[in-house]
């Protein structure tokens, strides 16, 4: 095996520093995609200082063969000292090493978030969505905040049976903790894994301000898995608890408390911002592609009509909407690098040696923007999902044993939000003071674990007087 070469990497590797100077500080997925096409190889290899190996898989074939086909070898997570030990995120399921505790957690998450179990929470998703419609009617320019409250409400409701109210501390906590997650995965944090000696050096040394800056996030990260869980426990003691995943798990005496804390806390952290970013991308797509919006609304008008709001039972009759939702998730994938995996033992693939302990990244952006699979990948074309005979790859939710266990919950929430908005509102470009349409860019995105479009303006107006009446009528139901 040592005689086999490593996969190719970008030029300019230095003897001791390796590819440290080439290591992208932001928008890594674009750099990896670029190198892969330049090198003519789907796997790109980087080594950063001796001993830190990174292998990026940029094609569906390689990701499927390794992260799924050899899942038992490729499902560990990297050390990520800064995140686990400094920021205190060791309780997060997504960071857990591939061991006994992980298997217990994963089994429980798969059970309580299965396609069947999540049906218990679809009524809650519907209520949160309809509350969101009402808020959009009143304050359309605040749509991102409304999405944050409805996604947070649906997730906190399902995870803990907690009813979220506007301005609640929980919404702030999850935003700060998510910012902490991105900070803990930044190049500044990576230094602790690359140079373990840094752990023992004083913080005042230049470039070592990480611990100090981390203080901003530590409180939110610490309270996130415990505060809402305690609220459920208290409600159970007082006999006032609603049906929820936490309540069901607490009722199962065979489950370890740490498993319950991890499953529910991770749902809350992993589910909120990803959902908000996806729904924001949907609004952007509708501003940029009015013809897709017209087709979707024509389908809703034929199948559902204007007299009522959509429901989950409409899903099988709405093929264009279903294709549009898939295209929203592909077009501007919100987790462009999924979450890094880690290789448990030396391996060989396509004639290359892949070293043990390599960080293995599935470049979900590059895969879902592969021109051969998705022609004109930067364009929003729901029709590519309309032919049931063509099975397109789907890696939006990651890979193998670490695939997102929240995908059924998430798809259901995103679907009902998108179809409900399309049935009641028309989304278009904002106007300036003279009434001219303001152009919006669909090329500007934030970097980080979850990628958002940069804030943009738009107009969201009720489709007709009769839809306004439908919205007014639902007003009292969900307050
Ligand atoms: C648009 C919404 C979402 C997207 C795009 C998304 C995407 C992902 C991705 C790419 C991963 C990493 C997979 C890998 O390592 O290969 C992941 C992990 C995870 N997600 Fe999601 N997710 C979303 C929503 C949710 C929701 C709503 C929940 C919970 C209800 C959730 C719970 C989790 C958990 C627990 C993990 C860690 C899995 C593990 O390491 O075993 N996610 N998600």
XYZ file of C-alpha atoms and ligand atoms in Angstrom:
522
model
C 0.000 0.000 0.000
C 2.656 2.611 0.831
C 3.896 2.120 -2.751
C 0.578 3.498 -4.056
C 0.383 7.235 -4.528
C -1.985 9.597 -2.773
C -4.697 11.263 -4.859
C -3.510 14.424 -6.620
C -3.698 17.801 -4.881
C -3.359 21.443 -5.830
C 0.089 22.612 -7.015
C 2.519 24.423 -4.735
C 2.756 21.918 -1.892
C 5.594 22.838 0.508
C 7.804 20.307 2.345
C 6.673 20.915 5.943
C 3.602 23.097 5.570
C 2.053 20.825 2.934
C -0.940 22.595 1.406
C -1.415 24.943 4.367
C -1.025 28.011 2.165
C -3.542 26.753 -0.399
C -6.103 25.746 2.209
C -9.190 27.839 1.402
C -10.371 30.094 4.234
C -13.924 30.368 2.887
C -16.160 28.953 0.104
C -14.061 25.787 0.298
C -16.546 23.850 -1.840
C -15.819 26.102 -4.850
C -12.037 25.725 -4.469
C -12.337 21.930 -4.184
C -14.617 21.761 -7.222
C -12.177 23.916 -9.201
C -9.153 21.777 -8.297
C -11.017 18.604 -9.091
C -11.858 19.760 -12.603
C -8.318 21.127 -13.173
C -6.714 17.907 -11.969
C -9.163 15.743 -13.925
C -9.737 13.598 -10.838
C -12.825 13.405 -8.689
C -10.824 12.990 -5.478
C -8.630 15.845 -4.372
C -6.084 15.407 -1.651
C -4.624 17.999 0.668
C -2.206 17.511 3.473
C -1.784 20.237 5.986
C 1.381 19.857 7.985
C 2.529 16.303 8.379
C -0.261 14.065 9.596
C -3.415 16.078 8.753
C -4.794 14.543 5.577
C -7.893 15.825 3.815
C -9.529 13.907 0.979
C -12.349 15.655 -0.850
C -14.767 13.559 -2.905
C -16.184 15.700 -5.694
C -18.141 13.101 -7.700
C -21.285 11.150 -6.886
C -19.538 7.896 -7.852
C -16.626 8.352 -5.403
C -18.877 9.593 -2.581
C -21.283 6.696 -3.080
C -18.542 4.068 -3.361
C -16.742 5.215 -0.217
C -19.128 7.045 2.140
C -22.006 4.662 1.430
C -20.433 1.466 0.025
C -17.711 1.387 2.698
C -19.725 3.187 5.336
C -18.272 1.241 8.293
C -14.814 2.561 7.401
C -15.819 6.121 6.547
C -18.312 7.121 9.256
C -16.094 8.431 12.019
C -15.810 12.184 12.632
C -12.621 14.266 12.814
C -11.212 15.288 16.219
C -12.327 18.947 16.049
C -10.767 19.771 19.421
C -11.904 23.421 19.381
C -15.555 22.538 18.862
C -15.722 19.657 21.291
C -13.376 20.762 24.034
C -13.278 24.562 23.919
C -16.793 25.368 22.754
C -18.309 22.397 24.626
C -20.182 20.795 21.716
C -19.201 17.255 22.649
C -22.905 16.448 23.140
C -23.716 17.074 19.449
C -24.636 13.902 17.540
C -23.001 15.192 14.358
C -19.588 15.282 16.079
C -19.714 11.969 17.916
C -16.997 9.417 17.210
C -18.226 6.224 15.520
C -18.474 4.168 18.720
C -20.960 2.610 21.159
C -22.565 5.892 22.279
C -22.962 7.024 18.655
C -24.740 3.770 17.727
C -27.200 4.157 20.614
C -27.896 7.764 19.697
C -28.254 7.001 16.006
C -30.661 4.117 16.692
C -32.882 6.401 18.763
C -32.710 9.285 16.248
C -33.627 6.920 13.392
C -36.569 5.583 15.391
C -38.038 8.875 16.631
C -37.456 10.713 13.327
C -38.477 7.882 10.950
C -40.814 8.600 8.011
C -43.649 7.067 10.063
C -42.888 8.749 13.415
C -42.720 12.253 11.949
C -46.349 11.976 10.808
C -47.272 12.657 14.465
C -45.834 16.148 14.025
C -47.270 17.112 10.635
C -50.281 18.828 12.210
C -47.855 20.923 14.241
C -45.883 21.742 11.073
C -49.116 22.799 9.387
C -50.049 25.092 12.309
C -46.593 26.686 12.402
C -46.733 27.212 8.634
C -50.134 28.859 8.793
C -48.977 31.132 11.616
C -46.032 32.031 9.378
C -48.414 32.944 6.495
C -50.265 35.331 8.795
C -47.007 36.982 9.822
C -45.922 37.331 6.184
C -49.243 39.010 5.395
C -48.622 41.592 8.117
C -44.868 42.095 7.733
C -43.717 40.616 4.416
C -40.239 42.220 4.592
C -39.476 40.224 7.762
C -39.928 36.858 6.054
C -36.559 35.436 7.230
C -37.442 36.132 10.854
C -40.873 34.528 10.315
C -39.163 31.416 8.876
C -36.855 31.326 11.893
C -39.840 31.385 14.236
C -41.871 28.804 12.306
C -38.949 26.375 11.848
C -37.943 26.899 15.497
C -41.568 26.437 16.586
C -42.019 23.206 14.605
C -38.730 21.756 15.837
C -39.081 22.793 19.498
C -42.678 21.598 19.436
C -41.742 18.185 18.030
C -38.563 17.776 20.071
C -39.834 19.061 23.440
C -43.544 19.889 23.170
C -42.652 23.542 23.789
C -44.780 26.243 22.220
C -42.563 29.005 20.888
C -43.574 32.650 21.100
C -42.176 35.562 19.087
C -39.029 36.967 20.725
C -38.472 33.839 22.871
C -34.972 33.311 24.206
C -34.802 29.915 22.448
C -34.632 31.544 18.995
C -31.676 33.663 20.037
C -29.931 30.700 21.700
C -30.069 28.539 18.592
C -28.756 31.378 16.381
C -25.800 32.040 18.695
C -25.032 28.316 19.009
C -25.095 27.966 15.212
C -22.700 30.886 14.865
C -20.512 29.075 17.428
C -20.641 25.923 15.283
C -19.364 27.838 12.245
C -16.716 29.537 14.386
C -15.616 26.145 15.726
C -15.117 24.888 12.173
C -13.203 27.949 10.961
C -9.530 27.936 9.987
C -8.784 29.643 13.345
C -10.176 26.585 15.148
C -8.459 24.079 12.906
C -5.093 25.201 14.245
C -5.716 23.157 17.446
C -5.935 19.943 15.426
C -3.034 20.832 13.158
C -0.671 21.915 15.977
C -1.818 20.072 19.142
C 0.831 21.991 21.117
C -1.304 25.150 20.760
C -3.620 23.741 23.457
C -0.957 24.441 26.058
C 0.159 27.871 24.821
C -1.175 31.091 26.426
C -4.092 32.854 24.721
C -2.344 36.220 24.530
C 0.109 34.970 21.885
C -0.613 36.423 18.413
C -3.166 34.352 16.472
C -4.333 32.481 19.594
C -7.329 34.618 20.519
C -9.700 31.739 19.738
C -10.487 30.800 23.352
C -11.287 34.406 24.223
C -13.577 34.877 21.234
C -15.207 31.514 21.925
C -16.626 32.893 25.198
C -19.377 34.636 23.175
C -20.859 31.263 22.218
C -20.176 29.007 25.186
C -23.224 30.025 27.256
C -25.707 29.372 24.420
C -24.039 26.067 23.495
C -24.177 24.901 27.121
C -27.817 25.784 27.704
C -29.084 24.505 24.355
C -29.489 20.775 25.147
C -30.479 21.226 28.819
C -32.861 24.152 29.201
C -35.701 22.918 26.946
C -35.269 19.317 28.142
C -35.707 20.493 31.719
C -38.898 22.283 30.638
C -40.276 18.982 29.276
C -39.328 17.131 32.474
C -41.091 19.745 34.596
C -44.168 19.626 32.349
C -44.233 15.817 32.673
C -44.058 16.067 36.457
C -46.976 18.536 36.401
C -48.912 16.422 33.916
C -48.988 19.275 31.407
C -46.549 17.863 28.828
C -47.531 17.757 25.144
C -46.710 14.807 22.917
C -43.050 15.173 21.877
C -39.919 13.205 21.097
C -38.378 14.153 24.472
C -41.520 13.052 26.346
C -41.641 9.717 24.459
C -37.936 9.129 25.070
C -38.165 10.052 28.775
C -41.038 7.598 29.061
C -38.770 4.830 27.725
C -36.838 3.783 30.837
C -34.254 1.805 28.847
C -32.850 4.971 27.279
C -29.798 6.671 28.743
C -30.314 10.364 29.738
C -27.335 11.413 27.617
C -28.874 9.769 24.553
C -32.081 11.764 25.099
C -30.151 15.005 25.622
C -28.103 14.454 22.472
C -30.953 13.428 20.157
C -33.257 16.298 21.136
C -30.503 18.937 21.453
C -29.056 18.025 18.050
C -32.493 18.200 16.410
C -32.884 21.694 17.728
C -29.428 22.861 16.628
C -29.136 20.991 13.313
C -32.672 21.582 12.107
C -33.415 25.271 12.501
C -30.904 27.247 10.432
C -30.749 24.634 7.642
C -34.524 24.936 7.209
C -34.457 28.761 7.322
C -31.671 28.900 4.709
C -33.593 26.537 2.401
C -36.789 28.589 2.648
C -34.833 31.810 1.991
C -33.418 30.172 -1.150
C -36.971 29.349 -2.189
C -37.940 33.050 -1.983
C -34.842 33.947 -4.017
C -35.684 31.349 -6.680
C -39.221 32.725 -7.005
C -37.908 36.292 -7.437
C -35.460 35.163 -10.135
C -37.684 32.614 -11.908
C -41.245 34.001 -12.125
C -42.184 31.473 -14.827
C -41.549 28.562 -12.416
C -43.716 30.338 -9.840
C -46.552 30.739 -12.405
C -46.445 27.042 -13.309
C -46.496 26.050 -9.643
C -49.448 28.329 -8.883
C -51.341 27.072 -11.944
C -50.953 23.519 -10.613
C -52.169 24.547 -7.138
C -55.171 26.380 -8.613
C -56.175 23.314 -10.653
C -55.683 20.742 -7.908
C -56.593 22.687 -4.734
C -58.320 25.856 -5.925
C -58.270 29.212 -4.153
C -60.859 28.432 -1.473
C -58.696 26.472 0.977
C -55.099 26.105 2.107
C -52.933 23.135 1.045
C -52.599 20.061 3.219
C -50.216 17.083 3.292
C -52.806 14.899 1.571
C -52.369 17.059 -1.583
C -48.759 15.985 -2.053
C -49.291 13.075 -4.493
C -51.392 15.313 -6.779
C -48.786 18.083 -7.098
C -45.892 16.755 -9.239
C -44.656 20.188 -10.332
C -44.553 21.489 -6.738
C -42.710 18.351 -5.661
C -40.139 18.893 -8.431
C -39.806 22.575 -7.478
C -39.092 21.696 -3.830
C -36.339 19.248 -4.893
C -34.844 21.900 -7.171
C -34.810 24.489 -4.353
C -32.775 22.047 -2.251
C -30.367 21.257 -5.106
C -29.978 24.703 -6.685
C -28.400 26.443 -3.682
C -27.554 23.545 -1.416
C -27.429 24.918 2.133
C -24.822 22.484 3.514
C -22.343 22.528 0.613
C -19.798 20.268 2.318
C -22.217 18.202 4.447
C -20.244 17.399 7.633
C -16.712 15.990 7.394
C -16.338 12.227 7.855
C -13.162 10.510 9.045
C -11.464 7.359 7.723
C -11.003 4.636 10.358
C -8.252 2.592 8.620
C -5.958 2.783 5.564
C -7.850 2.212 2.331
C -7.282 1.973 -1.419
C -9.598 3.474 -4.030
C -9.122 3.848 -7.800
C -5.471 2.908 -7.382
C -4.813 5.608 -4.763
C -3.789 5.161 -1.146
C -6.103 6.908 1.341
C -4.415 7.178 4.765
C -6.067 6.237 8.067
C -7.464 9.230 9.986
C -7.954 11.279 6.802
C -10.735 13.831 7.004
C -13.032 12.811 4.144
C -15.319 15.484 2.765
C -18.205 14.759 0.403
C -18.521 17.929 -1.694
C -22.322 17.909 -1.936
C -22.245 21.221 -3.827
C -19.966 19.815 -6.563
C -22.074 16.649 -6.829
C -25.418 18.456 -7.063
C -23.853 20.884 -9.597
C -22.219 18.219 -11.773
C -23.003 19.286 -15.358
C -23.244 15.707 -16.561
C -25.986 14.900 -14.052
C -27.653 18.325 -13.880
C -27.184 20.254 -17.157
C -26.960 24.042 -16.589
C -26.538 23.411 -12.864
C -26.649 27.095 -11.883
C -30.099 27.552 -13.408
C -33.281 26.810 -11.484
C -35.081 24.178 -13.573
C -37.714 22.140 -11.637
C -38.519 20.217 -14.857
C -35.312 18.192 -14.427
C -37.123 16.302 -11.651
C -40.360 15.711 -13.557
C -39.520 12.532 -15.465
C -40.075 9.662 -12.984
C -37.995 7.380 -15.239
C -34.856 9.435 -14.508
C -33.450 8.831 -11.052
C -31.168 11.725 -10.142
C -28.650 11.428 -7.305
C -29.584 13.100 -4.045
C -26.869 13.878 -1.515
C -28.432 17.028 -0.037
C -28.734 15.253 3.336
C -25.284 13.660 3.330
C -24.039 10.101 3.183
C -24.096 6.539 4.506
C -24.459 5.878 8.226
C -24.176 9.610 8.985
C -26.947 10.703 6.593
C -29.178 13.349 8.187
C -31.734 11.519 10.375
C -33.938 14.662 10.284
C -34.482 14.450 6.516
C -38.118 13.204 6.637
C -39.091 15.834 9.210
C -37.269 18.497 7.277
C -38.631 17.614 3.809
C -42.146 17.588 5.193
C -41.774 21.026 6.856
C -40.126 22.578 3.797
C -42.775 21.114 1.476
C -45.773 22.402 3.444
C -44.193 25.862 3.845
C -43.396 26.217 0.137
C -46.768 24.987 -1.139
C -48.647 27.141 1.398
C -46.753 30.299 0.425
C -47.237 29.631 -3.291
C -50.955 29.127 -2.807
C -51.416 32.456 -1.006
C -48.711 34.915 -2.104
C -46.933 36.109 -5.210
C -43.237 36.829 -4.793
C -41.536 39.327 -7.064
C -38.764 41.905 -7.312
C -38.927 44.877 -4.938
C -39.584 48.325 -6.450
C -37.574 51.489 -5.943
C -39.179 54.880 -5.211
C -39.898 55.445 -8.915
C -41.540 52.063 -9.252
C -38.637 50.393 -11.113
C -37.848 46.769 -10.300
C -34.709 46.227 -8.203
C -32.368 43.535 -9.529
C -31.377 40.750 -7.138
C -28.211 38.654 -7.338
C -28.457 34.888 -7.068
C -24.679 34.549 -6.879
C -23.961 35.988 -3.432
C -23.925 33.525 -0.556
C -22.439 33.364 2.886
C -19.667 30.904 3.658
C -19.899 28.578 6.675
C -21.458 25.275 7.715
C -24.873 26.533 6.585
C -24.784 28.835 3.557
C -27.452 31.562 3.226
C -28.135 33.957 0.376
C -26.937 37.442 1.356
C -29.991 39.494 2.452
C -32.054 40.740 -0.511
C -35.262 42.712 -0.938
C -38.413 41.420 -2.583
C -42.186 41.961 -2.673
C -44.516 39.358 -1.193
C -48.160 40.180 -1.870
C -51.354 38.164 -1.289
C -52.515 36.598 -4.558
C -56.043 38.005 -4.312
C -58.608 39.472 -1.978
C -60.063 35.986 -1.498
C -56.684 34.572 -0.325
C -56.459 37.433 2.149
C -59.853 36.354 3.507
C -58.665 32.718 3.757
C -55.642 33.946 5.747
C -57.785 36.125 7.999
C -60.051 33.131 8.670
C -57.272 30.898 9.913
C -56.205 33.664 12.267
C -57.819 32.462 15.468
C -57.102 28.728 14.992
C -53.426 28.606 15.939
C -52.901 31.403 18.472
C -32.833 21.585 4.968
C -32.667 20.968 6.114
C -31.489 20.082 6.443
C -30.368 19.780 5.719
C -29.990 20.269 4.315
C -29.574 18.876 6.516
C -28.366 18.340 6.098
C -27.566 17.536 6.881
C -26.277 17.034 6.475
C -25.629 17.263 5.120
C -25.759 16.317 7.505
C -24.399 15.599 7.557
C -24.489 14.242 6.904
C -23.142 13.569 6.756
O -22.307 13.638 7.659
O -22.895 12.910 5.717
C -26.739 16.363 8.579
C -26.568 15.752 9.799
C -27.531 15.761 10.778
N -28.784 16.348 10.714
Fe -29.555 17.418 9.185
N -30.202 18.646 7.692
C -31.371 19.359 7.701
C -32.331 19.383 8.697
C -32.282 18.624 9.835
C -33.364 18.504 10.792
C -34.730 19.201 10.669
C -32.911 17.691 11.776
C -33.624 17.191 13.004
C -34.910 17.160 13.129
C -31.552 17.301 11.443
C -30.751 16.473 12.204
C -29.456 16.087 11.872
C -28.601 15.284 12.738
C -28.968 14.730 14.105
C -27.387 15.092 12.057
C -26.142 14.330 12.545
C -26.135 12.927 11.972
C -24.957 12.075 12.428
O -23.818 12.552 12.502
O -25.203 10.893 12.704
N -31.209 17.879 10.262
N -27.834 17.100 8.173
